[in-house]
Coordinates of C-alpha atoms and ligand atoms in Angstrom, one line a residue:
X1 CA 36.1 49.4 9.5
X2 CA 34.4 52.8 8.7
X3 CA 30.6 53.5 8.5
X4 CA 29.9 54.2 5.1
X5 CA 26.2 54.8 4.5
X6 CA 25.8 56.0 0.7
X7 CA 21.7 56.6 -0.4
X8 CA 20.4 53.7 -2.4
X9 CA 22.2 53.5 -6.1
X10 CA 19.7 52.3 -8.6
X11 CA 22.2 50.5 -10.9
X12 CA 23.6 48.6 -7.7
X13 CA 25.0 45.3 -8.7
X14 CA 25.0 42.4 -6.1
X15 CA 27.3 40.0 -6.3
X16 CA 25.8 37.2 -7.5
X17 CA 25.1 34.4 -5.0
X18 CA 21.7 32.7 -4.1
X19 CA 20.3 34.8 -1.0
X20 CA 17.9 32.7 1.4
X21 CA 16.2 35.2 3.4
X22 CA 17.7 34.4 6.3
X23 CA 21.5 34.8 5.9
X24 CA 23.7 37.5 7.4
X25 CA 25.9 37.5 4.5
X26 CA 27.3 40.8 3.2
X27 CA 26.4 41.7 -0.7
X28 CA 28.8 44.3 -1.1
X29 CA 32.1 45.5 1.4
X30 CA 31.3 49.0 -0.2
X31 CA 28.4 49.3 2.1
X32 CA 28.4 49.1 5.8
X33 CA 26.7 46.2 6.7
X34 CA 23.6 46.9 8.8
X35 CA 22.3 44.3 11.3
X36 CA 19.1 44.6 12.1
X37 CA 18.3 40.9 13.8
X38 CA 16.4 40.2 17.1
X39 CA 19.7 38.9 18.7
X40 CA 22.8 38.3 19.3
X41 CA 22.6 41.4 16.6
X42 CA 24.7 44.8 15.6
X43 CA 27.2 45.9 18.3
X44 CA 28.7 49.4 17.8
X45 CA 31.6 48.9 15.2
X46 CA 33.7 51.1 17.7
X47 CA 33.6 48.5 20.1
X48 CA 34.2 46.0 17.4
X49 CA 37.8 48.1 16.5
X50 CA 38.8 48.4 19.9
X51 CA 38.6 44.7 20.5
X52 CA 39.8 43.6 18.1
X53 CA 43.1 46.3 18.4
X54 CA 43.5 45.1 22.0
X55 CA 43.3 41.6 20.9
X56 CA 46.1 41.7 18.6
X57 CA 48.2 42.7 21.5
X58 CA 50.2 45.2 19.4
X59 CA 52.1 47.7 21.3
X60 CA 48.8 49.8 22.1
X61 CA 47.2 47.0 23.4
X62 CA 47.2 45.8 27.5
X63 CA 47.6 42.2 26.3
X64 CA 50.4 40.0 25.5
X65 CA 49.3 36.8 23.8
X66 CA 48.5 34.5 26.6
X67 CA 46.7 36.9 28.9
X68 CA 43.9 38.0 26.5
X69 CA 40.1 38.0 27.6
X70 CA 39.8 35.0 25.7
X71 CA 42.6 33.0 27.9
X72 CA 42.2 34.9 31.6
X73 CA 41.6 33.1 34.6
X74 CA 38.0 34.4 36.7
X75 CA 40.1 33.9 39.4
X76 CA 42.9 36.4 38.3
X77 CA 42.9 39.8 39.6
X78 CA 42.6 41.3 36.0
X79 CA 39.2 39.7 35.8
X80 CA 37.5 40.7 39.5
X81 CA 38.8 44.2 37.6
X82 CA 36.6 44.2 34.9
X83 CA 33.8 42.4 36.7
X84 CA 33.7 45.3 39.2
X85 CA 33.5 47.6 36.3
X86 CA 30.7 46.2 34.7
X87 CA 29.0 45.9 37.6
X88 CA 29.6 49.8 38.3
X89 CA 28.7 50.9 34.9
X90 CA 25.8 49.2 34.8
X91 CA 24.9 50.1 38.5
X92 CA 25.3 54.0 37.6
X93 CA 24.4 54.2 34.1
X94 CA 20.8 52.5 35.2
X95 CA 20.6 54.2 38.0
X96 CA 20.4 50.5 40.3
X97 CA 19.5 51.8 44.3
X98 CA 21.5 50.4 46.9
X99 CA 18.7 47.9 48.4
X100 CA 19.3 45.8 44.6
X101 CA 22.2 43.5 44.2
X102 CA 23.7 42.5 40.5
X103 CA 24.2 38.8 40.2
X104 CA 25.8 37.4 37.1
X105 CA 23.9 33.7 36.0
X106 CA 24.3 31.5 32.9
X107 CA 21.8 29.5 31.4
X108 CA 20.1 33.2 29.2
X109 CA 17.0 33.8 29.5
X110 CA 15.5 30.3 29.4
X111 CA 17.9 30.0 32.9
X112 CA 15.4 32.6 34.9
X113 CA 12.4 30.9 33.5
X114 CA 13.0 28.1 35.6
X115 CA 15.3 29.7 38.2
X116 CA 12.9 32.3 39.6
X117 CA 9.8 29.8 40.6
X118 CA 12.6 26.9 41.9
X119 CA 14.2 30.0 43.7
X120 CA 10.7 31.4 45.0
X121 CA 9.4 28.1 46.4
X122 CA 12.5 27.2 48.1
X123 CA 11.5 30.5 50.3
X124 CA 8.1 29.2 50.4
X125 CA 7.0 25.9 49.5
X126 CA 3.5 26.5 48.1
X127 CA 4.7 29.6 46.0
X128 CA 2.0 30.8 43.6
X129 CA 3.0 32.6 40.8
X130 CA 1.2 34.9 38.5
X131 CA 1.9 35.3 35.1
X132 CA 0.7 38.1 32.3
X133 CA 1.3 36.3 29.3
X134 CA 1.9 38.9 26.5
X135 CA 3.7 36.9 23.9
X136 CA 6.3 34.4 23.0
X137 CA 8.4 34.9 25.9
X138 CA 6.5 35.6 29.0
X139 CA 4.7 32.3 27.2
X140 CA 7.4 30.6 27.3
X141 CA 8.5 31.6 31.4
X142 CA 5.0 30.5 32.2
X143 CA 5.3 27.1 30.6
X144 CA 8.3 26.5 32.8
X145 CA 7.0 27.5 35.9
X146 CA 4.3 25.3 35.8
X147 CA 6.8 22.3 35.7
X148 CA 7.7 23.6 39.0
X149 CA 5.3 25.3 41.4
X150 CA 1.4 26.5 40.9
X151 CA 1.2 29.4 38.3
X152 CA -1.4 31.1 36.2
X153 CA -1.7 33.1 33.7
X154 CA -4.0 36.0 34.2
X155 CA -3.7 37.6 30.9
X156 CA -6.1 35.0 29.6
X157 CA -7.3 37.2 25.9
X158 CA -6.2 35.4 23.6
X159 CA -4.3 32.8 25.6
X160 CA -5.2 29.1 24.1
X161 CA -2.4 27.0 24.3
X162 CA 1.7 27.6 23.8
X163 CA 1.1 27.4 19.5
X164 CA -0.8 30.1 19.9
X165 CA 1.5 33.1 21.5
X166 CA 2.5 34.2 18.3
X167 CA -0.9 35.7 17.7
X168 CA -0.6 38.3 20.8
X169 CA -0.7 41.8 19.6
X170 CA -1.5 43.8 22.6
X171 CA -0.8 44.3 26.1
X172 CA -3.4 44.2 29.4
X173 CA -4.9 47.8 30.1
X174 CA -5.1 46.6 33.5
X175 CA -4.1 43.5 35.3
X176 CA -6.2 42.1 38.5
X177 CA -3.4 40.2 40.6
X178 CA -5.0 37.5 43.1
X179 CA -4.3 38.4 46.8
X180 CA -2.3 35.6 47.2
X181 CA 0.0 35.7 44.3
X182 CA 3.6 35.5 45.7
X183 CA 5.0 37.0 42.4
X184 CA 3.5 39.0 39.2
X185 CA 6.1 38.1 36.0
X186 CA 5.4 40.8 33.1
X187 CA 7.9 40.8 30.2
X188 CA 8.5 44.4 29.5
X189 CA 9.3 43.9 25.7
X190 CA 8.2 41.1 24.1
X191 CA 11.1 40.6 21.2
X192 CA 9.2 38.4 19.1
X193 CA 5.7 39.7 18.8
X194 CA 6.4 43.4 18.9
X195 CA 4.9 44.8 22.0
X196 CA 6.0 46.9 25.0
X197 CA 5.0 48.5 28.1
X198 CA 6.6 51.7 28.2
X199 CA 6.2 55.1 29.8
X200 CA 2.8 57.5 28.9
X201 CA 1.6 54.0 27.1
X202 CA 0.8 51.2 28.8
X203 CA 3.0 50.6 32.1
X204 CA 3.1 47.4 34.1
X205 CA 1.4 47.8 37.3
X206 CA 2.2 49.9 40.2
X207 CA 3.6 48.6 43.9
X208 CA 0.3 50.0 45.4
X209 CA -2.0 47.9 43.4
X210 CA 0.2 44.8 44.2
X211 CA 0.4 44.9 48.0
X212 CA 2.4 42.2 49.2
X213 CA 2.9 40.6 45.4
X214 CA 6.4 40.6 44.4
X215 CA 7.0 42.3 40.7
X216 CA 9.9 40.4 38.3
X217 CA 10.9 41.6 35.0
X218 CA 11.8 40.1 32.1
X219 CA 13.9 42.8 30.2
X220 CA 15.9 41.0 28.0
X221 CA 15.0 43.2 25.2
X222 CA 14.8 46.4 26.4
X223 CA 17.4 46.9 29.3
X224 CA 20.1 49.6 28.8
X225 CA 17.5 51.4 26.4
X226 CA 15.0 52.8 28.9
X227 CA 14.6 54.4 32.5
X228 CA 13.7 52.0 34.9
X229 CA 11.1 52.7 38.0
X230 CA 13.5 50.4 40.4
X231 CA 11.5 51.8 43.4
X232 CA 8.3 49.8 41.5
X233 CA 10.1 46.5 41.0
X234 CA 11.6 43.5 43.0
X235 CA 13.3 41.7 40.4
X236 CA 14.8 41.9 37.0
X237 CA 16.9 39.7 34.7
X238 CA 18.2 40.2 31.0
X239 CA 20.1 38.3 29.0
X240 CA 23.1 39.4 27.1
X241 CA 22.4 38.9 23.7
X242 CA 20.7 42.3 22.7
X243 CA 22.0 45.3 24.5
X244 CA 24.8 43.6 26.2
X245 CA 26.8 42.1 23.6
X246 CA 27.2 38.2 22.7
X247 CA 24.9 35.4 24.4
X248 CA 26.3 33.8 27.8
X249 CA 25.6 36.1 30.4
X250 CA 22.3 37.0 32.3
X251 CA 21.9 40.0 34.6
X252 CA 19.5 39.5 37.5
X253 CA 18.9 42.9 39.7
X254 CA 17.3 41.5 42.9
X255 CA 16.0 43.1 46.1
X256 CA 18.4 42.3 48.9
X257 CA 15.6 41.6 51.0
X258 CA 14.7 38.6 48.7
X259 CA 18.4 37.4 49.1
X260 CA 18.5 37.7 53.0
X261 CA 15.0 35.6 52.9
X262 CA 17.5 32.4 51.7
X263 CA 19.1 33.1 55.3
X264 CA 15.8 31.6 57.0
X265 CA 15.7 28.4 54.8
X266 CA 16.8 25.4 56.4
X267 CA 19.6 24.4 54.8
X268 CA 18.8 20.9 53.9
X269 CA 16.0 22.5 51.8
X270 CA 17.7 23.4 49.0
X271 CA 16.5 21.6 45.6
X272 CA 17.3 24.0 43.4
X273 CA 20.2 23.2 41.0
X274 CA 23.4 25.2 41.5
X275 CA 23.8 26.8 38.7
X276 CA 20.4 28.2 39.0
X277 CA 20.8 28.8 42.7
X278 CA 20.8 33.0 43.2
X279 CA 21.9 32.3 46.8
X280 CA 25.1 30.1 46.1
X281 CA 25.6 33.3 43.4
X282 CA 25.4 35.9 45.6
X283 CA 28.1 34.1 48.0
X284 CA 30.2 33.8 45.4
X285 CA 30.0 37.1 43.7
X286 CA 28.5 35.3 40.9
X287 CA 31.8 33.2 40.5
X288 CA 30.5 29.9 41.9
X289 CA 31.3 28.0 38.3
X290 CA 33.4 29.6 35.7
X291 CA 31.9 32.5 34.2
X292 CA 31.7 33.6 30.0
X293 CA 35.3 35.6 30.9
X294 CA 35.3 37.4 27.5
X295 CA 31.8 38.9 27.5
X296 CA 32.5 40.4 30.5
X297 CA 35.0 41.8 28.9
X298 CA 33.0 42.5 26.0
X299 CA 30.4 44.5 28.0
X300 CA 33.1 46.4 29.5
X301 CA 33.7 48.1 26.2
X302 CA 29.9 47.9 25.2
X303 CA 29.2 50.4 28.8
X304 CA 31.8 52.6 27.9
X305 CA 30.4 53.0 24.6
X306 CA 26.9 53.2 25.9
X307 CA 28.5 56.3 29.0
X308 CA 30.4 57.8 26.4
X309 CA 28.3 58.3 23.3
X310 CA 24.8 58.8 25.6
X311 CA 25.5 60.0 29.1
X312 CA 23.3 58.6 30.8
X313 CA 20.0 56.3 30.2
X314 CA 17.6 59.6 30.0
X315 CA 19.4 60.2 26.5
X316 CA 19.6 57.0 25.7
X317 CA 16.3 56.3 26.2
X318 CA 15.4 59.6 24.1
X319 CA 17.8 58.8 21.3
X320 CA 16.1 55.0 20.9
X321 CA 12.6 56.5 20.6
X322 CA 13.5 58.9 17.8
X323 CA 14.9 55.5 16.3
X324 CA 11.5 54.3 16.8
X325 CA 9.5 57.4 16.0
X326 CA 11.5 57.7 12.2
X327 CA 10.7 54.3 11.1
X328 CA 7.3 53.9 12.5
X329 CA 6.6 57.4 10.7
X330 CA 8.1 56.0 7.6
X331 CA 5.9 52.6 7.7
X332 CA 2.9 54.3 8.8
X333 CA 2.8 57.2 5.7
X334 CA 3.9 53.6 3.1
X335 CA 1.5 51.7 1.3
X336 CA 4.4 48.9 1.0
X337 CA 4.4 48.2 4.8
X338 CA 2.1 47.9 7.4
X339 CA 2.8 47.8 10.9
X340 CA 1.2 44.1 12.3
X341 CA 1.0 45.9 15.4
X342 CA -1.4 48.7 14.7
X343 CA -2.7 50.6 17.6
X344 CA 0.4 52.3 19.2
X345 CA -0.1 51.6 22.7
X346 CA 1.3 48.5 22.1
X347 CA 3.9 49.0 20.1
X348 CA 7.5 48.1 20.6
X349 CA 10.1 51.1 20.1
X350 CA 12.7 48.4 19.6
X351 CA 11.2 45.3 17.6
X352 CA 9.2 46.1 15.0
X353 CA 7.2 43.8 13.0
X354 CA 5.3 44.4 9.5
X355 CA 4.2 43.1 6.7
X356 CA 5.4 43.7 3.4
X357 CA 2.5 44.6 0.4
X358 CA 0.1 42.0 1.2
X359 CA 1.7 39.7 3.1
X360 CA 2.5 37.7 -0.4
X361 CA 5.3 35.7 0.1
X362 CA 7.1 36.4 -3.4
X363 CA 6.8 40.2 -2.6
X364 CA 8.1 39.7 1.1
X365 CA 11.4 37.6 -0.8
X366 CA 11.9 40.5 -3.5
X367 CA 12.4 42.9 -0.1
X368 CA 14.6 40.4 1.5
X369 CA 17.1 40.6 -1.3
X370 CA 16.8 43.8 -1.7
X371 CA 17.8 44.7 1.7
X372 CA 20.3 42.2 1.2
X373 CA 22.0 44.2 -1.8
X374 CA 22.0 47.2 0.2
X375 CA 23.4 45.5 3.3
X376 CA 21.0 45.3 5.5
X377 CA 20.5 41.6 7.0
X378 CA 18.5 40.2 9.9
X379 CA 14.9 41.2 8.9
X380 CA 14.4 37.3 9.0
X381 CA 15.0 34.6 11.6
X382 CA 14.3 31.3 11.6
X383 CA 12.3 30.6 14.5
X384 CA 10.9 27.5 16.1
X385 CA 7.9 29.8 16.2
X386 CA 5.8 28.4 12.5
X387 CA 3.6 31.2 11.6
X388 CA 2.7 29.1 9.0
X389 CA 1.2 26.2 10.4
X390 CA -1.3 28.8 12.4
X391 CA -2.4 30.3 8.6
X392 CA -0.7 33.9 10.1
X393 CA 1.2 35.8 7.7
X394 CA 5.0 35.3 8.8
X395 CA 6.2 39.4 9.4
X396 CA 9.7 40.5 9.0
X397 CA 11.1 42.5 11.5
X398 CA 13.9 45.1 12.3
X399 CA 15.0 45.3 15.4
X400 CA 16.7 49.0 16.9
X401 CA 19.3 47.7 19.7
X402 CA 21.5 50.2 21.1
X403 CA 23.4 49.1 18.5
X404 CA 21.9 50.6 15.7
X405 CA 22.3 54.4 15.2
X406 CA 20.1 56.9 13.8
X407 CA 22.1 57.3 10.8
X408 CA 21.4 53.6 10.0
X409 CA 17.8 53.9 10.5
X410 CA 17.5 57.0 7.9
X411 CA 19.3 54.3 5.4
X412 CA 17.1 51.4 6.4
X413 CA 14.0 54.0 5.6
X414 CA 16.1 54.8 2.5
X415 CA 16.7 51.7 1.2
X416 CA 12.4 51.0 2.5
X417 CA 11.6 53.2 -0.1
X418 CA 13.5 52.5 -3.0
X419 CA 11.8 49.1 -3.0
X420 CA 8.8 49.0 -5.7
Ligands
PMP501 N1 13.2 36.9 27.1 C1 13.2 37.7 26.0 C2 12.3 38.9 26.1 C3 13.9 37.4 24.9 O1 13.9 38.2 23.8 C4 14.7 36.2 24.9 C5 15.6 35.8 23.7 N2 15.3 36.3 22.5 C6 14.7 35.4 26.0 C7 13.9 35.8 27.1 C8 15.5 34.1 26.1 O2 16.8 34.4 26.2 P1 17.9 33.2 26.0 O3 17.8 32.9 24.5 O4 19.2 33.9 26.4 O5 17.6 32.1 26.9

């Protein structure tokens, strides 16, 4: 498959089918088809061919049918292989310090919601967690915690009840952590409503203003796209589905000095479920059940892609805000779109939410398809989150991955502006 990104044709023709706003389908194989979609989403179509080649275990490729990704033992030698690559690519490309250790877990995102307050109260019973509460997500990991030790959210602006975390459009300018809070939990991006702390803008807090309060990370959306401070945090997960190819695995960086704590529990106080357990993980070298095999093998590919086309994260993170900058510039300077996330302190560099006109839903449609005939799918999920049922205007939103290339973001802006 090639990229082919040809300027909007006014005469374009889409096949005719009836387009829901939501599909993924591809109008037209004359275009390349450009994913913009919150996740799983766009993975570079080099990565894509070199799959695929190796999977049809032609003579170029270090498979014979029977041995492919798809069929290998985690036991088998070939696998600890590419697990130890992974796990080196990612350690070097992201710049990881020695005092972290990578453990693989299943279960996503949602997994670590429940994993890190069972995991923190089995080193101290009467855990309290802390919990800025940004948006859908960090929402969410605060709901689950509760469930399991006592937590709180301390972002408390707009916080009403769980319907209500679609509404959040900003971030704290400063957050006051209790004394005794075990753990702060901050997501860095928040996928859903558009807002991130990032460098020069608003930054989650610092290890001096948290004393002895441990800080976890949700980066689900943003690891692999940004410089992280490691020497500022204690613990941080992601899930696969954005920046590291198809859903199934989770990263979690932790301290080692949270690990060896697990060597002072007594062992008959262990509650936590297994598979959630980041003890029985690190013992096993994250192979306690059978792992998602193929995205490991996946990712693989993905971090050479990543090494090879950016260097190292300093780039990468340079080459994602340009992404960011372009369209941002683009929707600012329109009288089509508007940003729902207006003052820029805020504001995600990877998910970007808007409204289309004025928020009329025919007008919002009339885009939809006409991203759709130029290729471009994604702009619309359909959430369990109801915008409508709250009376918000429901905002599309392109998502920039690591995926998504510059070139495709001048077409997106492109096609953005063709639309009348
Ligand atoms: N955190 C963030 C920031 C996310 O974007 C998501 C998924 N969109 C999750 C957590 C949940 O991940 P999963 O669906 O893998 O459980």
């Amino acid at each position: 498959m090639k990229i082919f990104l040809p300027l909007v044709k006014k005469n374009f023709q889409p096949k005719d089918y009836s387009f829901s706003g939501y599909s993924i389908h591809h109008r037209s194989k004359f275009f390349s088809l450009i994913n913009v979609s919150p996740g799983p989403t766009a993975i570079d179509e080099e990565v894509i061919s070199k799959i695929s080649q190796e999977l049809s275990c032609d003579d170029n490729s270090p498979f014979l049918f029977g041995n492919t990704p798809l069929e290998m033992s985690h036991r088998s030698p070939e696998f600890k292989k590419i697990l130890n690559g992974v796990n080196f690519k990612i350690r070097s490309f992201m710049e990881i310090p020695n005092d972290f250790e990578i453990i693989w877990t299943q279960g996503g995102g949602h997994g670590q919601f429940s994993a890190i307050p069972l995991n923190m109260k089995k080193l101290k019973r009467n855990t309290f967690g802390c919990y800025a509460v940004t948006g859908t997500w960090s929402s969410r990991a605060y709901e689950e915690s509760k469930k399991f030790i006592k937590s709180e959210n301390i972002n408390t602006n707009y916080y009403k009840n769980f319907n209500y975390n679609l509404q959040y459009d900003s971030l704290p300018e400063k957050i006051n952590v209790p004394n005794d809070a075990d753990y702060l939990y901050v997501c860095s991006n928040e996928t859903v409503n558009g807002v991130e702390y990032k460098k020069n803008f608003i930054e989650y807090p610092k290890k001096k203003d948290l004393g002895q309060t441990k800080l976890f990370v949700d980066m689900s959306s943003d690891f692999l796209m940004k410089k992280v401070d490691w020497a500022n945090i204690d613990c941080a997960f992601a899930c696969s589905s954005k920046n590291m190819g198809v859903a199934g695995l989770n990263i979690l960086i932790i301290k080692k000095e949270i690990l060896y704590g697990f060597d002072e529990v007594p062992t008959d106080n262990n509650f936590v479920p297994c598979t959630l357990d980041w003890k029985t993980y690190y013992d096993t070298n994250s192979l306690y059940n059978t792992p998602s095999v193929f995205n490991f093998y996946l990712l693989n590919h993905i971090m050479d892609n990543y090494m090879h086309n950016t260097e190292n994260i300093d780039k990468m993170e340079a080459y994602n805000n340009e992404k960011a900058r372009l369209l941002y510039d683009y929707i600012d300077n329109s009288s089509m779109f508007h940003c729902s996330i207006s003052n820029i302190k805020y504001r995600s560099n990877i998910n970007i939410p808007f409204i289309v006109g004025d928020g009329n839903e025919n007008i919002r449609n009339k885009f939809l398809e006409h991203c759709s005939n130029h290729n471009i799918v994604g702009l619309r999920t359909q959430t369990p989150f109801s915008y409508k049922s709250l009376g918000l205007i429901e905002p599309l939103r392109i998502s920039l991955y690591n995926g998504i290339s510059i070139k495709q973001v001048n077409y997106i802006i492109d096609v953005m502006k063709h639309f009348i």
